[in-house]
Coordinates of C-alpha atoms and ligand atoms in Angstrom, one line a residue:
M1 CA 6.9 -47.4 9.1
T2 CA 10.1 -45.8 7.8
T3 CA 12.0 -43.2 9.8
F4 CA 14.1 -40.4 8.4
W5 CA 16.2 -38.0 10.5
A6 CA 17.4 -34.6 9.4
P7 CA 19.9 -32.4 11.2
H8 CA 18.0 -29.4 9.8
A9 CA 14.6 -29.1 8.1
W10 CA 12.4 -26.2 6.9
L11 CA 9.2 -26.8 8.7
R12 CA 5.8 -25.3 9.0
R13 CA 5.0 -24.5 12.6
E14 CA 2.3 -26.8 13.9
G15 CA -1.1 -25.1 13.2
G16 CA 0.5 -22.0 11.6
S17 CA 1.6 -20.7 8.3
L18 CA 5.1 -19.6 9.4
T19 CA 8.1 -21.7 8.4
A20 CA 11.5 -22.0 10.0
V21 CA 14.6 -24.1 10.1
E22 CA 14.4 -26.6 13.0
D23 CA 17.1 -29.0 14.2
D24 CA 17.3 -32.7 14.8
V25 CA 14.0 -33.5 13.0
R26 CA 12.7 -37.0 13.1
I27 CA 10.3 -37.7 10.2
D28 CA 8.1 -40.9 10.5
V29 CA 6.4 -42.1 7.3
D30 CA 3.6 -44.6 7.4
A31 CA 2.9 -47.5 4.9
T32 CA 0.7 -45.2 2.7
G33 CA 3.6 -42.8 2.1
R34 CA 2.5 -40.0 4.4
I35 CA 4.2 -38.3 7.2
S36 CA 2.7 -39.8 10.4
A37 CA 4.8 -37.7 12.8
I38 CA 7.4 -35.0 12.5
T39 CA 9.4 -34.1 15.6
P40 CA 11.9 -31.3 15.9
D41 CA 14.6 -31.4 18.7
S42 CA 14.2 -35.2 18.7
G43 CA 17.8 -35.9 19.8
P44 CA 20.4 -37.9 17.8
A45 CA 19.4 -40.0 14.8
P46 CA 17.5 -43.1 16.0
E47 CA 18.9 -46.5 15.1
G48 CA 17.8 -47.7 11.6
A49 CA 16.7 -44.2 10.5
T50 CA 17.8 -42.9 7.1
V51 CA 20.0 -39.8 7.8
L52 CA 19.4 -36.8 5.5
T53 CA 22.6 -34.7 5.7
G54 CA 22.0 -31.0 5.0
L55 CA 18.8 -29.0 5.0
T56 CA 15.6 -30.9 4.2
L57 CA 13.0 -29.0 2.3
P58 CA 9.5 -30.1 1.1
G59 CA 9.7 -31.6 -2.4
L60 CA 10.0 -29.0 -5.2
A61 CA 7.2 -28.7 -7.8
N62 CA 8.2 -28.0 -11.4
A63 CA 4.8 -26.6 -12.4
H64 CA 5.5 -26.1 -16.1
S65 CA 7.4 -28.6 -18.3
H66 CA 7.6 -29.6 -21.9
A67 CA 9.8 -32.7 -21.5
F68 CA 11.0 -32.9 -25.1
H69 CA 12.4 -29.3 -25.1
R70 CA 15.3 -30.8 -23.1
A71 CA 16.6 -32.1 -26.4
L72 CA 17.2 -28.5 -27.5
R73 CA 19.5 -27.4 -24.7
G74 CA 22.7 -25.9 -26.2
A75 CA 21.6 -26.4 -29.8
V76 CA 19.3 -23.3 -29.6
Q77 CA 22.1 -21.1 -28.3
V78 CA 23.8 -20.7 -31.6
G79 CA 23.0 -17.6 -33.6
S80 CA 20.3 -15.0 -32.9
G81 CA 16.6 -14.7 -33.5
T82 CA 13.4 -14.4 -31.5
F83 CA 10.9 -16.6 -29.7
W84 CA 9.4 -17.4 -33.1
T85 CA 12.6 -18.6 -34.8
W86 CA 13.3 -20.7 -31.6
R87 CA 9.9 -22.2 -32.1
D88 CA 10.8 -23.5 -35.6
T89 CA 13.7 -25.4 -34.1
M90 CA 11.5 -26.7 -31.3
Y91 CA 8.9 -28.0 -33.9
R92 CA 11.6 -30.0 -35.7
A93 CA 12.3 -31.8 -32.4
A94 CA 8.6 -32.4 -31.9
D95 CA 8.4 -34.0 -35.4
A96 CA 10.9 -36.7 -34.3
L97 CA 8.9 -38.0 -31.3
D98 CA 7.0 -41.3 -31.0
P99 CA 5.7 -43.0 -27.9
D100 CA 8.8 -45.2 -27.5
N101 CA 11.5 -42.5 -27.9
Y102 CA 9.4 -40.1 -25.9
L103 CA 9.1 -42.6 -23.0
A104 CA 12.9 -43.0 -23.1
L105 CA 13.6 -39.3 -23.2
A106 CA 11.0 -38.2 -20.7
T107 CA 12.1 -40.9 -18.2
V108 CA 15.6 -39.4 -18.1
V109 CA 14.4 -35.8 -18.2
Y110 CA 12.2 -36.6 -15.1
A111 CA 15.2 -38.3 -13.6
E112 CA 17.2 -35.1 -14.1
M113 CA 14.3 -33.3 -12.3
A114 CA 14.4 -35.7 -9.4
L115 CA 18.2 -35.1 -9.1
A116 CA 17.3 -31.4 -8.8
G117 CA 14.9 -32.0 -5.9
V118 CA 11.7 -32.1 -8.0
T119 CA 9.0 -34.5 -6.6
S120 CA 6.1 -33.4 -8.9
V121 CA 6.1 -32.2 -12.5
G122 CA 3.3 -30.4 -14.4
E123 CA 3.7 -31.7 -17.9
F124 CA 2.1 -29.3 -20.4
H125 CA 1.6 -31.9 -23.1
Y126 CA 0.5 -31.2 -26.7
V127 CA 2.2 -33.7 -29.0
H128 CA -0.8 -36.1 -29.1
H129 CA -1.0 -37.7 -32.5
Q130 CA 1.2 -39.1 -35.3
P131 CA 3.0 -36.7 -37.6
G132 CA 0.3 -35.6 -40.0
G133 CA -2.4 -35.9 -37.3
A134 CA -3.6 -39.5 -37.4
P135 CA -4.2 -40.9 -33.9
Y136 CA -2.1 -43.7 -32.5
A137 CA -3.9 -47.0 -31.9
D138 CA -4.2 -45.8 -28.3
P139 CA -5.1 -42.2 -28.9
N140 CA -3.4 -41.3 -25.6
A141 CA -0.2 -43.3 -26.3
M142 CA 2.0 -40.2 -26.0
G143 CA 0.3 -39.1 -22.7
E144 CA 0.6 -42.6 -21.3
A145 CA 4.3 -42.6 -22.2
L146 CA 4.8 -39.4 -20.1
I147 CA 2.8 -40.9 -17.1
E148 CA 4.9 -44.1 -17.3
A149 CA 8.1 -42.0 -17.6
A150 CA 7.3 -40.2 -14.3
A151 CA 6.7 -43.6 -12.6
R152 CA 10.1 -44.9 -13.9
A153 CA 11.8 -41.7 -12.6
G154 CA 10.0 -42.0 -9.2
I155 CA 8.2 -38.7 -9.3
R156 CA 4.6 -37.5 -9.4
I157 CA 3.1 -36.0 -12.5
T158 CA 0.1 -34.0 -13.4
L159 CA -0.5 -34.5 -17.1
L160 CA -1.8 -31.2 -18.3
D161 CA -3.3 -32.4 -21.6
A162 CA -3.4 -29.4 -23.9
C163 CA -6.1 -28.5 -26.3
Y164 CA -4.4 -27.2 -29.5
L165 CA -6.5 -26.6 -32.5
S166 CA -5.3 -23.6 -34.5
S167 CA -2.1 -21.9 -35.6
G168 CA -3.2 -18.4 -34.9
F169 CA -6.4 -16.5 -34.8
G170 CA -8.5 -18.1 -37.5
E171 CA -5.7 -20.1 -39.0
A172 CA -5.6 -23.9 -39.4
P173 CA -2.7 -25.8 -37.8
N174 CA 0.5 -25.8 -39.9
R175 CA 2.3 -29.0 -40.9
H176 CA 4.1 -29.3 -37.6
Q177 CA 1.1 -28.5 -35.6
T178 CA -1.3 -31.1 -37.1
R179 CA -0.2 -33.7 -34.7
F180 CA -1.1 -31.4 -31.8
S181 CA -4.7 -31.1 -32.9
D182 CA -7.9 -33.1 -32.0
G183 CA -9.9 -31.0 -34.5
T184 CA -12.4 -29.7 -31.9
A185 CA -12.5 -29.1 -28.2
E186 CA -15.2 -31.7 -27.9
A187 CA -12.9 -34.3 -29.6
W188 CA -10.1 -33.2 -27.2
A189 CA -12.4 -33.7 -24.2
A190 CA -13.5 -37.2 -25.4
R191 CA -9.9 -38.3 -25.8
V192 CA -8.7 -36.8 -22.5
S193 CA -11.6 -38.4 -20.6
L194 CA -10.1 -41.8 -21.4
L195 CA -7.1 -40.9 -19.2
K196 CA -7.3 -41.9 -15.5
D197 CA -5.6 -40.7 -12.4
R198 CA -3.1 -43.1 -10.7
D199 CA -1.3 -43.0 -7.4
H200 CA 1.5 -41.0 -8.9
A201 CA -0.4 -39.3 -11.7
K202 CA -3.2 -36.7 -12.0
I203 CA -4.9 -35.7 -15.2
G204 CA -5.4 -32.0 -15.7
A205 CA -6.3 -29.8 -18.7
A206 CA -4.6 -27.1 -20.6
I207 CA -5.5 -24.5 -23.2
H208 CA -2.3 -24.1 -25.2
S209 CA -3.0 -20.4 -25.6
V210 CA -5.6 -18.1 -27.1
R211 CA -3.6 -18.5 -30.4
A212 CA -4.2 -22.2 -30.4
V213 CA -7.8 -22.5 -29.1
P214 CA -10.5 -20.5 -30.9
E215 CA -12.7 -18.4 -28.7
E216 CA -15.8 -20.6 -29.3
E217 CA -13.9 -23.6 -28.0
L218 CA -12.5 -22.1 -24.8
G219 CA -15.6 -22.8 -22.7
T220 CA -15.5 -26.5 -23.5
V221 CA -12.1 -27.0 -22.0
A222 CA -12.9 -24.9 -19.0
A223 CA -16.1 -26.9 -18.4
W224 CA -14.2 -30.2 -18.7
A225 CA -11.8 -29.0 -15.9
K226 CA -14.5 -27.6 -13.8
E227 CA -16.6 -30.8 -13.8
R228 CA -13.6 -32.7 -12.6
Q229 CA -12.2 -30.0 -10.3
A230 CA -9.0 -30.6 -12.3
P231 CA -6.1 -28.1 -12.7
L232 CA -6.3 -26.0 -15.9
H233 CA -3.2 -24.3 -17.3
V234 CA -2.8 -21.8 -20.1
H235 CA 0.1 -20.0 -21.7
L236 CA -0.8 -16.3 -21.3
S237 CA 0.7 -13.2 -23.0
E238 CA 4.3 -14.5 -23.2
Q239 CA 4.8 -12.4 -26.3
V240 CA 3.6 -8.9 -27.3
A241 CA 2.6 -10.3 -30.7
E242 CA 0.0 -12.6 -29.0
N243 CA -1.6 -9.5 -27.4
E244 CA -1.6 -7.6 -30.7
H245 CA -3.2 -10.4 -32.7
C246 CA -5.8 -11.1 -30.0
L247 CA -6.7 -7.4 -29.8
A248 CA -7.0 -7.3 -33.6
A249 CA -9.2 -10.5 -33.7
H250 CA -11.3 -9.9 -30.7
G251 CA -10.9 -6.4 -29.5
V252 CA -9.7 -7.6 -26.0
T253 CA -6.5 -8.8 -24.5
P254 CA -5.9 -12.6 -24.0
T255 CA -6.5 -12.2 -20.2
Q256 CA -9.9 -10.6 -20.9
L257 CA -10.8 -13.2 -23.6
L258 CA -10.0 -16.0 -21.1
A259 CA -12.1 -14.3 -18.4
R260 CA -15.0 -14.0 -20.7
H261 CA -15.2 -17.8 -21.1
G262 CA -14.7 -18.7 -17.4
V263 CA -11.1 -19.9 -17.9
L264 CA -9.6 -18.0 -14.9
G265 CA -9.9 -18.8 -11.2
P266 CA -8.0 -20.5 -8.4
R267 CA -7.7 -23.9 -10.1
T268 CA -6.2 -22.1 -13.2
S269 CA -2.6 -21.3 -13.7
A270 CA -1.6 -18.6 -16.2
V271 CA 1.9 -19.5 -17.4
H272 CA 4.3 -16.5 -18.0
A273 CA 1.8 -13.6 -17.8
T274 CA 4.6 -11.4 -19.1
H275 CA 2.9 -8.6 -21.0
L276 CA -0.2 -7.5 -19.0
S277 CA -2.2 -4.3 -18.8
E278 CA -3.3 -2.9 -15.5
E279 CA -6.8 -4.2 -16.3
D280 CA -5.4 -7.7 -17.0
M281 CA -3.7 -7.6 -13.6
R282 CA -6.9 -6.6 -11.9
V283 CA -8.8 -9.5 -13.6
L284 CA -6.1 -12.0 -12.6
T285 CA -6.0 -10.9 -8.9
D286 CA -9.8 -10.7 -8.7
T287 CA -10.0 -14.3 -9.8
S288 CA -7.1 -15.5 -7.6
T289 CA -5.6 -17.1 -10.7
V290 CA -2.2 -18.8 -10.1
I291 CA 0.7 -17.3 -11.9
C292 CA 3.3 -19.7 -13.1
M293 CA 6.6 -17.9 -13.7
C294 CA 9.4 -19.6 -15.8
P295 CA 12.2 -17.0 -15.5
T296 CA 15.0 -19.1 -17.0
T297 CA 13.0 -19.8 -20.1
E298 CA 11.6 -16.2 -20.2
R299 CA 15.1 -14.8 -20.2
D300 CA 16.3 -17.5 -22.6
L301 CA 13.6 -16.6 -25.1
A302 CA 13.9 -12.8 -24.6
D303 CA 10.3 -12.7 -23.5
G304 CA 10.6 -9.9 -20.9
I305 CA 10.1 -9.7 -17.1
G306 CA 6.5 -10.4 -16.0
P307 CA 4.8 -8.5 -13.1
A308 CA 5.1 -11.4 -10.6
R309 CA 5.6 -9.1 -7.6
Q310 CA 2.6 -7.0 -8.4
L311 CA 0.4 -10.0 -9.1
A312 CA 1.5 -11.8 -5.8
G313 CA 0.8 -8.5 -3.9
G314 CA -2.7 -8.6 -5.3
G315 CA -3.2 -12.2 -4.0
C316 CA -2.3 -14.4 -6.9
P317 CA -0.3 -17.5 -5.7
I318 CA 2.9 -18.0 -7.6
S319 CA 4.4 -21.2 -8.9
L320 CA 7.6 -21.9 -10.8
G321 CA 8.5 -24.0 -13.9
S322 CA 11.6 -24.8 -15.9
D323 CA 9.4 -24.9 -19.1
S324 CA 11.9 -25.3 -22.0
H325 CA 14.5 -26.8 -19.6
A326 CA 17.3 -24.4 -20.7
V327 CA 18.3 -25.4 -17.2
I328 CA 16.5 -27.6 -14.7
D329 CA 17.1 -25.8 -11.4
L330 CA 14.2 -24.6 -9.3
F331 CA 16.5 -22.6 -7.0
E332 CA 17.6 -20.7 -10.0
E333 CA 14.0 -20.1 -11.0
A334 CA 13.2 -18.9 -7.5
R335 CA 16.0 -16.4 -7.1
A336 CA 15.4 -15.1 -10.6
L337 CA 12.1 -13.7 -9.5
E338 CA 13.9 -11.5 -6.9
L339 CA 17.0 -10.8 -9.0
N340 CA 14.9 -9.7 -12.0
E341 CA 13.0 -7.2 -9.8
R342 CA 16.3 -5.9 -8.5
L343 CA 17.6 -5.2 -12.1
A344 CA 14.3 -3.6 -13.1
T345 CA 13.9 -1.4 -10.0
Q346 CA 17.5 -0.9 -8.8
R347 CA 16.3 -1.9 -5.3
R348 CA 16.7 -5.1 -3.2
G349 CA 14.3 -7.2 -1.1
H350 CA 11.1 -7.7 -3.1
W351 CA 10.7 -11.4 -2.0
T352 CA 11.9 -13.2 1.1
A353 CA 13.6 -16.6 0.6
A354 CA 10.6 -18.2 2.5
A355 CA 8.1 -16.7 0.0
L356 CA 10.2 -18.0 -3.0
L357 CA 10.5 -21.4 -1.4
R358 CA 6.8 -21.5 -0.9
A359 CA 6.3 -20.9 -4.6
A360 CA 8.7 -23.7 -5.4
T361 CA 7.0 -26.1 -3.0
E362 CA 3.5 -25.7 -1.5
D363 CA 2.0 -23.3 -4.0
G364 CA 3.6 -25.2 -7.0
H365 CA 2.2 -28.5 -5.8
A366 CA -1.2 -27.0 -5.2
S367 CA -1.3 -25.6 -8.7
L368 CA -0.9 -29.2 -10.0
G369 CA -3.6 -30.6 -7.8
W370 CA -1.2 -32.1 -5.3
T371 CA -2.6 -30.2 -2.4
E372 CA -1.3 -32.7 0.2
S373 CA 2.3 -32.3 -0.9
G374 CA 4.8 -29.5 -0.6
R375 CA 4.8 -29.1 3.2
L376 CA 6.7 -30.9 5.9
E377 CA 3.9 -31.5 8.4
R378 CA 2.0 -34.4 9.8
G379 CA -0.5 -35.9 7.3
A380 CA 1.2 -34.6 4.2
L381 CA 2.6 -36.8 1.5
A382 CA 6.2 -37.7 2.4
D383 CA 7.8 -35.8 -0.5
F384 CA 11.0 -34.0 0.4
C385 CA 14.6 -33.2 -0.7
T386 CA 17.8 -32.5 1.1
V387 CA 20.2 -29.7 0.1
A388 CA 23.8 -30.2 1.2
L389 CA 25.1 -27.3 3.3
D390 CA 28.8 -28.3 2.9
T391 CA 29.5 -27.9 -0.8
P392 CA 31.6 -25.1 -2.2
R393 CA 28.4 -23.2 -3.0
T394 CA 26.5 -23.7 0.2
A395 CA 29.2 -23.9 2.9
G396 CA 29.8 -21.2 5.5
Q397 CA 26.5 -20.0 6.9
S398 CA 24.5 -21.0 9.9
P399 CA 21.8 -23.6 9.1
R400 CA 19.4 -21.0 10.5
L401 CA 19.9 -19.2 7.1
G402 CA 19.4 -22.5 5.2
A403 CA 16.4 -21.2 3.3
E404 CA 18.4 -18.1 2.2
T405 CA 21.4 -20.3 1.3
A406 CA 19.2 -22.7 -0.7
V407 CA 17.4 -20.0 -2.6
F408 CA 20.2 -17.6 -3.3
A409 CA 23.3 -19.8 -3.5
A410 CA 22.4 -23.5 -4.1
T411 CA 22.1 -25.2 -7.4
S412 CA 20.4 -28.4 -8.4
A413 CA 23.8 -30.1 -8.1
D414 CA 23.6 -29.5 -4.3
V415 CA 20.6 -31.7 -3.9
R416 CA 21.7 -34.8 -2.1
D417 CA 18.6 -36.9 -1.3
V418 CA 15.1 -37.0 -2.7
V419 CA 12.2 -38.9 -1.2
V420 CA 8.7 -39.3 -2.9
G421 CA 5.9 -40.9 -0.9
G422 CA 8.4 -42.2 1.6
R423 CA 10.5 -44.0 -1.1
I424 CA 14.1 -42.9 -1.7
V425 CA 14.5 -41.8 -5.3
V426 CA 17.8 -40.0 -5.1
R427 CA 20.5 -40.9 -2.6
D428 CA 23.8 -39.0 -2.2
G429 CA 23.3 -37.3 -5.5
V430 CA 22.6 -40.5 -7.5
H431 CA 19.3 -41.4 -9.1
L432 CA 18.6 -44.9 -7.9
S433 CA 16.6 -46.2 -10.9
V434 CA 18.4 -44.1 -13.6
P435 CA 21.9 -44.1 -12.1
E436 CA 23.9 -43.0 -15.2
T437 CA 21.6 -40.0 -15.9
G438 CA 24.0 -38.0 -18.1
R439 CA 24.9 -40.9 -20.3
T440 CA 21.3 -42.0 -20.6
L441 CA 20.3 -38.4 -21.5
N442 CA 22.9 -38.4 -24.3
E443 CA 21.5 -41.6 -25.7
A444 CA 17.9 -40.5 -25.5
I445 CA 18.6 -37.2 -27.2
A446 CA 20.8 -38.8 -29.9
A447 CA 18.0 -41.2 -30.7
L448 CA 15.9 -38.2 -31.9
R449 CA 18.4 -37.1 -34.6
Ligands
ZN1 ZN1 5.4 -23.6 -22.0

């Protein structure tokens, strides 16, 4: 057994759904990496315990990632353009990937996530084959590289293997997209069925978007996920043009097209959901579909502000993702939901800090199939992170307001310790297996040029 001790921790009250900051919290972890006991007001740190100085939170879930987009940070901030011109630059980075350089890059991107308090990532993966479209000797070589990268970085992964078959409604993949395509959803399913869950990895499904999967193939992907009770993610209505093209091709919106083929539901996460009609919102709330918001990417790509507050009010769980990794900071994603609403409505107080933390922790983990993580309670997986409360950004308030401080003032640089399955991954702001994270990122990104 391993024992941790936190002067302050954000806990779920035993048997209840309310969370609060408790003091002097002893966390015992058993040999299987689960919390065997959690004791507030436990007195001083016991001898031999690992002391977590600051506010300990459940591990953060980064529910939407494309690891290789990290290579674009900064480079895509020169000049002007739209989502579509940004995408051309992104495709050039995708062209340079192979299983070896992607393993190297993703390992250090996931290490950056761990440093930011992330204990699970949802990797929305679509670069499956060689440039031109020929499979690798192992047809899942790229997905396996991502699973191995997460292991090396010490975090959990849900590999959301994306079906990507077309360039638009009725158009074949372009020369960049050929390596994304399996040809048919049936061939996609045969390949993905070869991937197996591991202790740190789950296999899920994704529909890249209604642009990339023809209507008659949607049901095959949904059925694959349903049979396995696996998470199913889909990019939804990020851009107005997607809605317009879908209406022109099918006479319905993307949301309604997905609903028609059984894609929506509580195991499904709709990513972005930016441009929705009232009817779309009714369909999403009626099906209890999870909404994955990626506010730092949505503002970076000039997408717009999605109706997260309205969808959450209707009963959709909310998760958060750093998506294109313009920044990797789940606190920034969380507060952006509230701050975007303030700008749009000229009013404050749409979300509580606790609700935003729940999106970043428990609901994010659940959307990735890690239903036993994201909570500090007995029996849960021992995944947690500690935010320092004595940095220039976080100092000055009572620890009772730790959740508010974390969500509205902290940055990823304030994360001090990260534990996954009882194993210390980050200690005092240093990643233990990728200690020179910045330098290693430089090397991994330079290798793509
Ligand atoms: Zn995405």
